[in-house]
mmCIF file of C-alpha atoms in Angstrom:
data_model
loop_
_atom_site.group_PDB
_atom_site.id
_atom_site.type_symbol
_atom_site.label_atom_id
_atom_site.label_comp_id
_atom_site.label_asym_id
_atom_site.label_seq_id
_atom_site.Cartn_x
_atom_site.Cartn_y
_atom_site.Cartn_z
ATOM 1 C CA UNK A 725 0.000 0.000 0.000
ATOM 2 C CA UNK A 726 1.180 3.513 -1.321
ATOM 3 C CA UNK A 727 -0.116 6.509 0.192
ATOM 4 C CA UNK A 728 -0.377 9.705 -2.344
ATOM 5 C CA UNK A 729 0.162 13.353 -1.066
ATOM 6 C CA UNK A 730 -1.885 16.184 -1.182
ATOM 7 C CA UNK A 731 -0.895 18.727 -3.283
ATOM 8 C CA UNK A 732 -1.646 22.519 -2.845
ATOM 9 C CA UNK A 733 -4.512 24.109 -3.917
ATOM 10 C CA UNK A 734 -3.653 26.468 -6.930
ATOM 11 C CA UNK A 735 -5.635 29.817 -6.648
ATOM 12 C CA UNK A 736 -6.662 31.477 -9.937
ATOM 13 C CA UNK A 737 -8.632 34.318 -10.729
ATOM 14 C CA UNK A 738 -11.489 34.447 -12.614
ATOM 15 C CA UNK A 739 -11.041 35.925 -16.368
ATOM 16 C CA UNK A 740 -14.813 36.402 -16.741
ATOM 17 C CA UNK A 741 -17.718 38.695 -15.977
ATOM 18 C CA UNK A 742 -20.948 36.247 -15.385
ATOM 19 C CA UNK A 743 -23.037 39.185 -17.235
ATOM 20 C CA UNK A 744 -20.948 38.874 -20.364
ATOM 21 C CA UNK A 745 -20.464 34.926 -20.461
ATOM 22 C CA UNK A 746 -23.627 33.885 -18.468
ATOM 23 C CA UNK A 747 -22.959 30.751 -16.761
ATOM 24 C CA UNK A 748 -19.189 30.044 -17.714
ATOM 25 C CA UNK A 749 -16.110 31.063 -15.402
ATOM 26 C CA UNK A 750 -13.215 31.488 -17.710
ATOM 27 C CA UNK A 751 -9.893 31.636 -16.313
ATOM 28 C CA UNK A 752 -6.556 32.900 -17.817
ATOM 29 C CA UNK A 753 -3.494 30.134 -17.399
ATOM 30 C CA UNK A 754 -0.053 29.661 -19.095
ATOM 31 C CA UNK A 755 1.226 26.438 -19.176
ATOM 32 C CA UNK A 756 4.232 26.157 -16.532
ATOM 33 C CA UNK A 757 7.208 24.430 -18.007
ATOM 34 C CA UNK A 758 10.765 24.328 -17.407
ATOM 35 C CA UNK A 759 13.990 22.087 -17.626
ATOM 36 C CA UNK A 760 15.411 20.108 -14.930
ATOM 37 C CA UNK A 761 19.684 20.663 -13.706
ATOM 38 C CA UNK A 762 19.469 17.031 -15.271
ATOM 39 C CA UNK A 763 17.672 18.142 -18.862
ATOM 40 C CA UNK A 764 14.640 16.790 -18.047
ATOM 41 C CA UNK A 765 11.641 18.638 -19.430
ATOM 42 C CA UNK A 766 8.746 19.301 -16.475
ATOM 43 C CA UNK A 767 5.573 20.651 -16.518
ATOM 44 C CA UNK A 768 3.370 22.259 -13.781
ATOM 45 C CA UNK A 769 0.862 19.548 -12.510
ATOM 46 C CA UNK A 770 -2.494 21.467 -12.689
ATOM 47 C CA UNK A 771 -1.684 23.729 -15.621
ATOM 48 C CA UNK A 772 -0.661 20.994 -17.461
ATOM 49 C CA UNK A 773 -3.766 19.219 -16.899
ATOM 50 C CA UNK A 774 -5.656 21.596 -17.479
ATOM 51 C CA UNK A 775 -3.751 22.114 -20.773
ATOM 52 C CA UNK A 776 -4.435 18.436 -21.429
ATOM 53 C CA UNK A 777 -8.469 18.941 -20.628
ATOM 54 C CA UNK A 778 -8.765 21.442 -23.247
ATOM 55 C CA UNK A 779 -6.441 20.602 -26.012
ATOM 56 C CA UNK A 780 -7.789 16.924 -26.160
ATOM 57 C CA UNK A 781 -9.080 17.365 -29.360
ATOM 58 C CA UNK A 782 -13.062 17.167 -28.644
ATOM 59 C CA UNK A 783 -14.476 20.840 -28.536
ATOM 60 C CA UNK A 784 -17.811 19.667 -27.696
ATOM 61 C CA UNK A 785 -16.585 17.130 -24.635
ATOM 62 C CA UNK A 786 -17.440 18.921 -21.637
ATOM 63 C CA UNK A 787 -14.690 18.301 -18.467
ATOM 64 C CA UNK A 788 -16.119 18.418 -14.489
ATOM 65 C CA UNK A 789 -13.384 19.836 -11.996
ATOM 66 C CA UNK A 790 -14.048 20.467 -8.641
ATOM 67 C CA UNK A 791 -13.690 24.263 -7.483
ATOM 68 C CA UNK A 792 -14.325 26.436 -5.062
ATOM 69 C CA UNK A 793 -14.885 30.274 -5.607
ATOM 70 C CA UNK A 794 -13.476 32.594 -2.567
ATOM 71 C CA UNK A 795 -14.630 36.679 -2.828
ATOM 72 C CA UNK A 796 -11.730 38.412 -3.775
ATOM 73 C CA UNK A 797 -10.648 41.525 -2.842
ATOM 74 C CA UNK A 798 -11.101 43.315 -5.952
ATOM 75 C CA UNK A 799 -14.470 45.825 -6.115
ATOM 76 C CA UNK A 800 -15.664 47.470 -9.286
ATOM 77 C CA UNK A 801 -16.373 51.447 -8.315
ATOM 78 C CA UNK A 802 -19.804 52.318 -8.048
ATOM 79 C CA UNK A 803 -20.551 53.818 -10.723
ATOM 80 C CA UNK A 804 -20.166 53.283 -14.317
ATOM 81 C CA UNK A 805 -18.214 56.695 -15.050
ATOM 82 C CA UNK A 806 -15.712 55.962 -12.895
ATOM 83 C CA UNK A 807 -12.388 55.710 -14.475
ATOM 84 C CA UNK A 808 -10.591 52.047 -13.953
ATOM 85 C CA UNK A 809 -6.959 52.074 -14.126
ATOM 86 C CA UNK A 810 -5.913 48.564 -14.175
ATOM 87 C CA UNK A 811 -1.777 47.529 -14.059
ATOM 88 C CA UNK A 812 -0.838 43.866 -15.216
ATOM 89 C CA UNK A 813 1.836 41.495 -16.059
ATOM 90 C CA UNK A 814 0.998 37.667 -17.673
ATOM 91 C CA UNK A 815 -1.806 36.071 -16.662
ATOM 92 C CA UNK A 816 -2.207 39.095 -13.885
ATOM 93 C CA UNK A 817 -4.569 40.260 -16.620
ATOM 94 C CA UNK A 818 -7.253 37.689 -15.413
ATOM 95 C CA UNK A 819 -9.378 39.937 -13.290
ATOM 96 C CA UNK A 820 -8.828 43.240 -15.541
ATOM 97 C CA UNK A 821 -10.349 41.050 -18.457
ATOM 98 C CA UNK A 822 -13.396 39.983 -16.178
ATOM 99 C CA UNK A 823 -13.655 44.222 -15.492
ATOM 100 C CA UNK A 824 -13.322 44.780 -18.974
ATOM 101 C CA UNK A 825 -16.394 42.503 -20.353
ATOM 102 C CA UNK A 826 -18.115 43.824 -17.579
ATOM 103 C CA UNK A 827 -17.676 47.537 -19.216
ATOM 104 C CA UNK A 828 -18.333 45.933 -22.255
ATOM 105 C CA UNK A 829 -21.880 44.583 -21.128
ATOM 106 C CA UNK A 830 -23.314 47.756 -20.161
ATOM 107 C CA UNK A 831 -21.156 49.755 -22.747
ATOM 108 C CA UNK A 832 -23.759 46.958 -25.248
ATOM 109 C CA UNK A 833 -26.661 47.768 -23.711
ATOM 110 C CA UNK A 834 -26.009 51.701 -24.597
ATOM 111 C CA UNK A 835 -24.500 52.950 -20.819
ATOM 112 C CA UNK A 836 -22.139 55.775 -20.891
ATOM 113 C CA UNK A 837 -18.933 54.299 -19.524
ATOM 114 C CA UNK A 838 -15.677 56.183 -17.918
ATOM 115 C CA UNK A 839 -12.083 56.013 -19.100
ATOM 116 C CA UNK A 840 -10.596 52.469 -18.895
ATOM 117 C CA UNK A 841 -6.822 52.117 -19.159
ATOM 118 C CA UNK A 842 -4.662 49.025 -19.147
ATOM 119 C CA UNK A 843 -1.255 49.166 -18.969
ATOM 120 C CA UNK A 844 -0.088 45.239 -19.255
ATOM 121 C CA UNK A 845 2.971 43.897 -19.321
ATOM 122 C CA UNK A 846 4.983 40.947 -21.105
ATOM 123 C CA UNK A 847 7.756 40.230 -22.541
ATOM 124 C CA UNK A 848 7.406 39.476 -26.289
ATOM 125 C CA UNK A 849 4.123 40.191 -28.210
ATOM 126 C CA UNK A 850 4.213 37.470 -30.589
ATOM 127 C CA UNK A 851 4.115 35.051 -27.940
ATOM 128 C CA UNK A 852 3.463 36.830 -24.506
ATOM 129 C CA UNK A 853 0.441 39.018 -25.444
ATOM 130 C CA UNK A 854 -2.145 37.035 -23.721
ATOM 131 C CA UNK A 855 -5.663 37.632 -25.062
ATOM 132 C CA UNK A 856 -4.116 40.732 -27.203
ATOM 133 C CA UNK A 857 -6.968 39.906 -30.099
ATOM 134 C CA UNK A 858 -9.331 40.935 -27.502
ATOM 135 C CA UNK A 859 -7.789 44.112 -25.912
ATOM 136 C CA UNK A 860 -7.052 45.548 -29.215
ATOM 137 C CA UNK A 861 -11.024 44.835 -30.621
ATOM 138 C CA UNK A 862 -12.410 46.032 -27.015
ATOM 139 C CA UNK A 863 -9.901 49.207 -27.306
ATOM 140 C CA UNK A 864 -11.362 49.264 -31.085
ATOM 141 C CA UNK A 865 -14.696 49.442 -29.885
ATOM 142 C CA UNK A 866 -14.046 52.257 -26.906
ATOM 143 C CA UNK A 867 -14.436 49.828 -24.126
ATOM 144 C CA UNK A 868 -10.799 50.241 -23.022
ATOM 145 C CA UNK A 869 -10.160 54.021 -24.114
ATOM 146 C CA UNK A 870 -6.661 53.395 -23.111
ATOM 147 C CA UNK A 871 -4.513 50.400 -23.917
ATOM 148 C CA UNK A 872 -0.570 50.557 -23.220
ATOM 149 C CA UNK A 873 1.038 47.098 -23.482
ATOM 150 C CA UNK A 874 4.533 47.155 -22.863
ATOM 151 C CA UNK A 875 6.827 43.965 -24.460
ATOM 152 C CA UNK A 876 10.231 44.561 -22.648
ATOM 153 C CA UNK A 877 12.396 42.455 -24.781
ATOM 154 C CA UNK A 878 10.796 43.087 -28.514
ATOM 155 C CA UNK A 879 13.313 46.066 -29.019
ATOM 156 C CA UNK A 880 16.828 46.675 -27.733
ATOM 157 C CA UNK A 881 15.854 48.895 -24.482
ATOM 158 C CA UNK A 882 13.841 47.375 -22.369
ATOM 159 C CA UNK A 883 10.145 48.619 -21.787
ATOM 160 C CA UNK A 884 8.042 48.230 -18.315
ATOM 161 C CA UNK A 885 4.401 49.395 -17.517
ATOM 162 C CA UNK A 886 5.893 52.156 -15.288
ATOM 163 C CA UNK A 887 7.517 53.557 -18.782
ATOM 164 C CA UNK A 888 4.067 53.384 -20.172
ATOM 165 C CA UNK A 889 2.582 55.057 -17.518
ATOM 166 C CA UNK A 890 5.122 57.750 -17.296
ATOM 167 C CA UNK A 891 4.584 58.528 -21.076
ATOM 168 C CA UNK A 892 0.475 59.040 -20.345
ATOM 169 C CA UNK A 893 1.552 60.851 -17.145
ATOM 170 C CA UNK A 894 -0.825 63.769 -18.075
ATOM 171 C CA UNK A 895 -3.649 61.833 -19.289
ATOM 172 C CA UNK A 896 -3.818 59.552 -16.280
ATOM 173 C CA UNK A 897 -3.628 62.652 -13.447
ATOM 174 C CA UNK A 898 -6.516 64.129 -15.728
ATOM 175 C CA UNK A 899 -8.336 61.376 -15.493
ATOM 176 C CA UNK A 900 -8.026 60.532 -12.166
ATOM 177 C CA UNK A 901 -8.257 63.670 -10.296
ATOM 178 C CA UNK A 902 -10.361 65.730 -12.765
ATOM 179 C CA UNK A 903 -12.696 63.237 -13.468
#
């Protein structure tokens, strides 16, 4: 007889307003994979089954795991005018995108909505820019009025959010304090 250890629990945030998806939670995860001292390729145990759940080839096949939901911390301001100014790197974009198809749900329905900036961070665009299809069509459509990604290794000199921020310094205090 064998006994198996627990693992962890692995906390995630949810990607996903329930107003824009209905009754879906959508979550945003990158596969976590590195090489052993040894050369030995690893994967992370629940991203990679997760991975596996999704990519196994039968789009209609619906997968059961067991969850539990715990309130975060984040709040959406009370009203829609508010502005949002939401700072992210990788899959720290989870939550923003949930705030964002919120916006875009009443933004649908004809609401006047606030400023919404994103400043998001990653390092490459062609592979790192999680989701970018989506920020650039919801910035398209005026649900994010202001996207800033920042790739710090696409060009020689590195770029961060805080560089991104700095350039829309005057922008951001306007809407922030005047607003």
């Amino acid at each position: 007889m064998s006994l198996v250890p627990c693992i962890k629990p692995r906390l995630y945030s949810i990607a996903s307003s329930q107003r824009f998806v209905n009754d879906k939670v959508e979550l945003v995860i990158v596969v976590n994979d590195w090489k052993t001292p040894s050369g030995a390729t690893k994967r992370g145990l629940c991203t990679n089954y997760i991975d596996r759940l999704a990519t196994d080839g039968h789009e209609d096949l619906t997968h059961k795991v067991v969850v539990s939901v715990t309130p975060g911390t984040f709040n959406l301001p009370p009203t829609l005018m508010e502005p949002y100014v939401m700072t992210g790197l990788g899959t720290g974009l989870a939550p923003f995108r949930a705030f964002i198809q919120e916006r875009a749900f009443f933004k649908n329905l004809g609401y006047e909505t606030g400023p919404m900036w994103l400043f998001y961070g990653c390092r490459y665009r062609a592979k790192d820019y999680i989701l970018g299809h989506e920020l650039e069509k919801w910035a398209e459509e005026g649900v994010i009025t202001h996207l800033k990604p920042a790739f710090s290794r696409d060009q020689k000199e590195k770029v961060y959010v805080q560089h991104k921020m700095l350039e829309s310094k005057d922008d951001l205090y306007e809407d922030l304090i005047n607003k």
